[in-house]
Short mmCIF file of N, CA and C in Angstrom, two decimals:
data_model
loop_
_atom_site.label_atom_id
_atom_site.label_comp_id
_atom_site.label_asym_id
_atom_site.label_seq_id
_atom_site.Cartn_x
_atom_site.Cartn_y
_atom_site.Cartn_z
N UNK A 262 -6.17 29.07 -2.25
CA UNK A 262 -6.47 27.76 -2.31
C UNK A 262 -5.43 26.93 -3.12
N UNK A 263 -4.98 25.82 -2.59
CA UNK A 263 -4.01 25.01 -3.17
C UNK A 263 -4.66 23.72 -3.44
N UNK A 264 -4.55 23.19 -4.66
CA UNK A 264 -5.18 21.94 -5.19
C UNK A 264 -4.13 21.08 -5.70
N UNK A 265 -4.22 19.65 -5.52
CA UNK A 265 -3.25 18.80 -6.13
C UNK A 265 -3.94 17.45 -6.54
N UNK A 266 -3.31 16.85 -7.48
CA UNK A 266 -3.73 15.52 -7.88
C UNK A 266 -3.25 14.42 -7.10
N UNK A 267 -3.81 13.18 -7.12
CA UNK A 267 -3.15 12.12 -6.60
C UNK A 267 -1.95 11.84 -7.68
N UNK A 268 -0.88 11.01 -7.21
CA UNK A 268 0.09 10.77 -8.15
C UNK A 268 -0.36 10.22 -9.35
N UNK A 269 0.44 10.52 -10.60
CA UNK A 269 -0.05 10.25 -11.83
C UNK A 269 1.15 9.56 -12.43
N UNK A 270 0.99 8.67 -13.43
CA UNK A 270 2.10 7.88 -13.97
C UNK A 270 2.92 8.86 -14.86
N UNK A 271 4.11 8.40 -15.18
CA UNK A 271 4.94 9.24 -16.02
C UNK A 271 4.37 9.55 -17.39
N UNK A 272 3.51 8.80 -17.94
CA UNK A 272 2.89 8.99 -19.24
C UNK A 272 1.95 10.18 -19.22
N UNK A 273 1.51 10.61 -18.11
CA UNK A 273 0.45 11.68 -17.98
C UNK A 273 1.09 12.97 -18.18
N UNK A 274 0.65 13.74 -19.06
CA UNK A 274 1.27 15.08 -19.33
C UNK A 274 0.44 16.35 -18.83
N UNK A 275 -0.85 16.09 -18.83
CA UNK A 275 -1.77 17.24 -18.32
C UNK A 275 -2.87 16.60 -17.50
N UNK A 276 -2.86 16.80 -16.26
CA UNK A 276 -3.87 16.38 -15.28
C UNK A 276 -4.34 17.34 -14.26
N UNK A 277 -4.07 18.71 -14.60
CA UNK A 277 -4.49 19.69 -13.64
C UNK A 277 -6.01 19.63 -13.36
N UNK A 278 -6.79 19.15 -14.25
CA UNK A 278 -8.25 19.15 -14.03
C UNK A 278 -8.70 18.11 -13.02
N UNK A 279 -7.80 17.21 -12.66
CA UNK A 279 -8.09 16.18 -11.61
C UNK A 279 -7.71 16.72 -10.21
N UNK A 280 -7.16 17.83 -10.05
CA UNK A 280 -6.73 18.44 -8.80
C UNK A 280 -7.91 18.80 -7.90
N UNK A 281 -7.79 18.43 -6.63
CA UNK A 281 -8.71 18.80 -5.63
C UNK A 281 -8.15 19.50 -4.57
N UNK A 282 -8.92 20.16 -3.61
CA UNK A 282 -8.39 21.03 -2.56
C UNK A 282 -7.52 20.22 -1.49
N UNK A 283 -6.39 20.83 -1.23
CA UNK A 283 -5.68 20.16 -0.10
C UNK A 283 -5.24 21.21 0.97
N UNK A 284 -5.27 22.43 0.65
CA UNK A 284 -4.96 23.43 1.65
C UNK A 284 -5.64 24.84 1.34
N UNK A 285 -6.25 25.42 2.27
CA UNK A 285 -6.76 26.80 2.19
C UNK A 285 -5.93 27.57 3.10
N UNK A 286 -5.21 28.66 2.43
CA UNK A 286 -4.38 29.55 3.36
C UNK A 286 -5.10 30.84 3.53
N UNK A 287 -5.40 31.18 4.77
CA UNK A 287 -6.34 32.26 5.07
C UNK A 287 -5.78 33.68 4.73
N UNK A 288 -4.64 33.93 4.95
CA UNK A 288 -4.04 35.14 4.53
C UNK A 288 -2.92 35.09 3.44
N UNK A 289 -2.84 35.91 2.55
CA UNK A 289 -1.92 35.99 1.48
C UNK A 289 -0.49 36.07 2.16
N UNK A 290 0.55 35.31 1.65
CA UNK A 290 1.85 35.40 2.26
C UNK A 290 2.86 35.23 1.24
N UNK A 291 4.03 35.72 1.40
CA UNK A 291 5.11 35.39 0.49
C UNK A 291 6.09 34.45 1.07
N UNK A 292 5.71 33.97 2.22
CA UNK A 292 6.49 32.87 2.83
C UNK A 292 6.17 31.54 2.29
N UNK A 293 7.13 30.70 2.40
CA UNK A 293 6.84 29.09 1.91
C UNK A 293 5.71 28.58 2.73
N UNK A 294 5.10 27.74 2.07
CA UNK A 294 3.80 27.01 2.78
C UNK A 294 4.07 25.55 2.66
N UNK A 295 4.17 24.95 3.78
CA UNK A 295 4.40 23.47 3.86
C UNK A 295 3.04 22.68 3.59
N UNK A 296 3.04 21.94 2.50
CA UNK A 296 1.80 21.38 2.20
C UNK A 296 1.86 19.83 2.30
N UNK A 297 3.07 19.21 2.67
CA UNK A 297 3.28 17.79 2.64
C UNK A 297 2.31 17.01 3.47
N UNK A 298 2.00 17.47 4.75
CA UNK A 298 1.11 16.69 5.62
C UNK A 298 -0.34 16.66 5.01
N UNK A 299 -0.72 17.86 4.45
CA UNK A 299 -2.04 18.17 3.89
C UNK A 299 -2.14 17.09 2.69
N UNK A 300 -1.07 17.08 1.91
CA UNK A 300 -1.18 16.33 0.58
C UNK A 300 -1.28 14.82 0.91
N UNK A 301 -0.50 14.44 1.90
CA UNK A 301 -0.42 12.93 2.26
C UNK A 301 -1.76 12.60 2.92
N UNK A 302 -2.33 13.49 3.67
CA UNK A 302 -3.71 13.26 4.24
C UNK A 302 -4.74 12.95 3.31
N UNK A 303 -4.68 13.74 2.23
CA UNK A 303 -5.80 13.66 1.23
C UNK A 303 -5.40 12.65 0.13
N UNK A 304 -4.15 12.50 -0.36
CA UNK A 304 -3.89 11.60 -1.48
C UNK A 304 -2.89 10.49 -1.16
N UNK A 305 -2.52 10.41 0.04
CA UNK A 305 -1.52 9.45 0.42
C UNK A 305 -0.04 9.73 -0.10
N UNK A 306 0.81 9.00 0.31
CA UNK A 306 2.21 9.49 0.09
C UNK A 306 2.55 9.19 -1.40
N UNK A 307 3.28 10.02 -2.11
CA UNK A 307 3.75 9.83 -3.37
C UNK A 307 4.63 8.56 -3.39
N UNK A 308 4.57 7.95 -4.63
CA UNK A 308 5.49 6.82 -4.89
C UNK A 308 6.04 6.77 -6.20
N UNK A 309 6.87 5.76 -6.45
CA UNK A 309 7.62 5.67 -7.68
C UNK A 309 6.73 5.17 -8.80
N UNK A 310 5.64 4.46 -8.57
CA UNK A 310 4.75 3.98 -9.60
C UNK A 310 3.80 5.06 -10.18
N UNK A 311 3.60 6.19 -9.44
CA UNK A 311 2.79 7.28 -9.83
C UNK A 311 3.42 8.51 -9.34
N UNK A 312 4.59 8.90 -9.84
CA UNK A 312 5.38 10.05 -9.25
C UNK A 312 5.14 11.50 -9.63
N UNK A 313 4.20 11.63 -10.58
CA UNK A 313 3.91 13.05 -11.12
C UNK A 313 2.58 13.61 -10.31
N UNK A 314 2.81 14.77 -9.74
CA UNK A 314 1.76 15.50 -9.12
C UNK A 314 1.43 16.85 -9.87
N UNK A 315 0.26 17.15 -10.14
CA UNK A 315 -0.17 18.25 -10.63
C UNK A 315 -0.91 19.18 -9.64
N UNK A 316 -0.51 20.60 -9.79
CA UNK A 316 -1.15 21.50 -8.90
C UNK A 316 -1.85 22.60 -9.54
N UNK A 317 -2.89 23.12 -8.86
CA UNK A 317 -3.45 24.31 -9.21
C UNK A 317 -3.60 25.28 -8.02
N UNK A 318 -3.33 26.54 -8.08
CA UNK A 318 -3.44 27.37 -6.95
C UNK A 318 -3.98 28.85 -7.44
N UNK A 319 -4.74 29.39 -6.51
CA UNK A 319 -5.36 30.59 -6.78
C UNK A 319 -5.84 31.24 -5.44
N UNK A 320 -5.96 32.54 -5.58
CA UNK A 320 -6.53 33.45 -4.43
C UNK A 320 -8.02 33.65 -4.72
N UNK A 321 -8.74 33.71 -3.43
CA UNK A 321 -10.12 34.07 -3.53
C UNK A 321 -10.26 35.31 -2.47
N UNK A 322 -10.71 36.28 -3.05
CA UNK A 322 -11.04 37.47 -2.11
C UNK A 322 -12.26 37.09 -1.22
N UNK A 323 -12.03 37.10 0.11
CA UNK A 323 -13.02 36.49 1.04
C UNK A 323 -14.22 37.58 1.22
N UNK A 324 -13.90 38.86 0.77
CA UNK A 324 -15.03 39.90 0.97
C UNK A 324 -15.84 39.90 -0.33
N UNK A 325 -15.24 39.61 -1.46
CA UNK A 325 -16.06 39.83 -2.67
C UNK A 325 -16.33 38.50 -3.34
N UNK A 326 -15.59 37.33 -3.01
CA UNK A 326 -15.62 36.06 -3.75
C UNK A 326 -14.98 36.05 -5.06
N UNK A 327 -14.33 37.15 -5.42
CA UNK A 327 -13.52 37.28 -6.62
C UNK A 327 -12.31 36.27 -6.54
N UNK A 328 -12.15 35.48 -7.65
CA UNK A 328 -11.17 34.55 -7.82
C UNK A 328 -9.98 35.04 -8.68
N UNK A 329 -8.79 34.98 -8.36
CA UNK A 329 -7.63 35.36 -9.12
C UNK A 329 -7.49 34.30 -10.30
N UNK A 330 -6.69 34.55 -11.31
CA UNK A 330 -6.22 33.62 -12.32
C UNK A 330 -5.70 32.35 -11.68
N UNK A 331 -5.91 31.28 -12.32
CA UNK A 331 -5.42 30.08 -11.85
C UNK A 331 -3.95 29.71 -12.38
N UNK A 332 -3.10 29.41 -11.37
CA UNK A 332 -1.71 29.13 -11.69
C UNK A 332 -1.63 27.51 -11.68
N UNK A 333 -0.74 27.02 -12.62
CA UNK A 333 -0.57 25.60 -12.74
C UNK A 333 0.91 25.22 -12.48
N UNK A 334 1.03 24.09 -11.94
CA UNK A 334 2.41 23.66 -11.57
C UNK A 334 2.43 22.10 -11.57
N UNK A 335 3.61 21.54 -11.71
CA UNK A 335 3.75 20.07 -11.55
C UNK A 335 5.10 19.73 -11.03
N UNK A 336 5.07 18.60 -10.39
CA UNK A 336 6.39 18.16 -9.83
C UNK A 336 6.55 16.63 -10.10
N UNK A 337 7.80 16.14 -9.99
CA UNK A 337 7.88 14.62 -10.07
C UNK A 337 8.65 14.23 -8.69
N UNK A 338 7.97 13.24 -8.10
CA UNK A 338 8.53 12.78 -6.87
C UNK A 338 9.67 11.88 -7.23
N UNK A 339 10.79 12.07 -6.28
CA UNK A 339 11.98 11.20 -6.30
C UNK A 339 12.06 10.68 -4.83
N UNK A 340 12.56 9.44 -4.79
CA UNK A 340 12.75 8.87 -3.48
C UNK A 340 13.87 9.57 -2.74
N UNK A 341 13.66 9.83 -1.41
CA UNK A 341 14.62 10.51 -0.62
C UNK A 341 15.83 9.61 -0.34
N UNK A 342 16.98 10.32 -0.09
CA UNK A 342 18.13 9.64 0.19
C UNK A 342 18.09 8.88 1.41
N UNK A 343 18.69 7.79 1.41
CA UNK A 343 18.89 6.81 2.59
C UNK A 343 17.50 6.51 3.15
N UNK A 344 16.52 6.35 2.43
CA UNK A 344 15.20 5.62 2.77
C UNK A 344 14.47 6.61 3.72
N UNK A 345 14.70 7.93 3.64
CA UNK A 345 13.90 8.97 4.43
C UNK A 345 12.74 9.18 3.82
N UNK A 346 11.88 9.90 4.41
CA UNK A 346 10.62 10.37 3.98
C UNK A 346 10.58 11.17 2.71
N UNK A 347 9.57 10.99 1.83
CA UNK A 347 9.42 11.50 0.50
C UNK A 347 9.22 13.09 0.64
#
């Protein structure tokens, strides 16, 4: 399960608790997972006024319901070069 917050202002330093589900990956993988379209569909496109995004992700064993430890991450959106997509 991958969860993310809406964009947060630069002054926010901890907002992982505001994260909600944006993507459920059915099978564990070590490949990159593109979450851009899922994020934009749930939270809208990131922008300069609220550039910080906080993430939580974890695995859930579908057979037992056991949940792994929760991993936390964050990123700061920056405008794409030449007016391209964020």
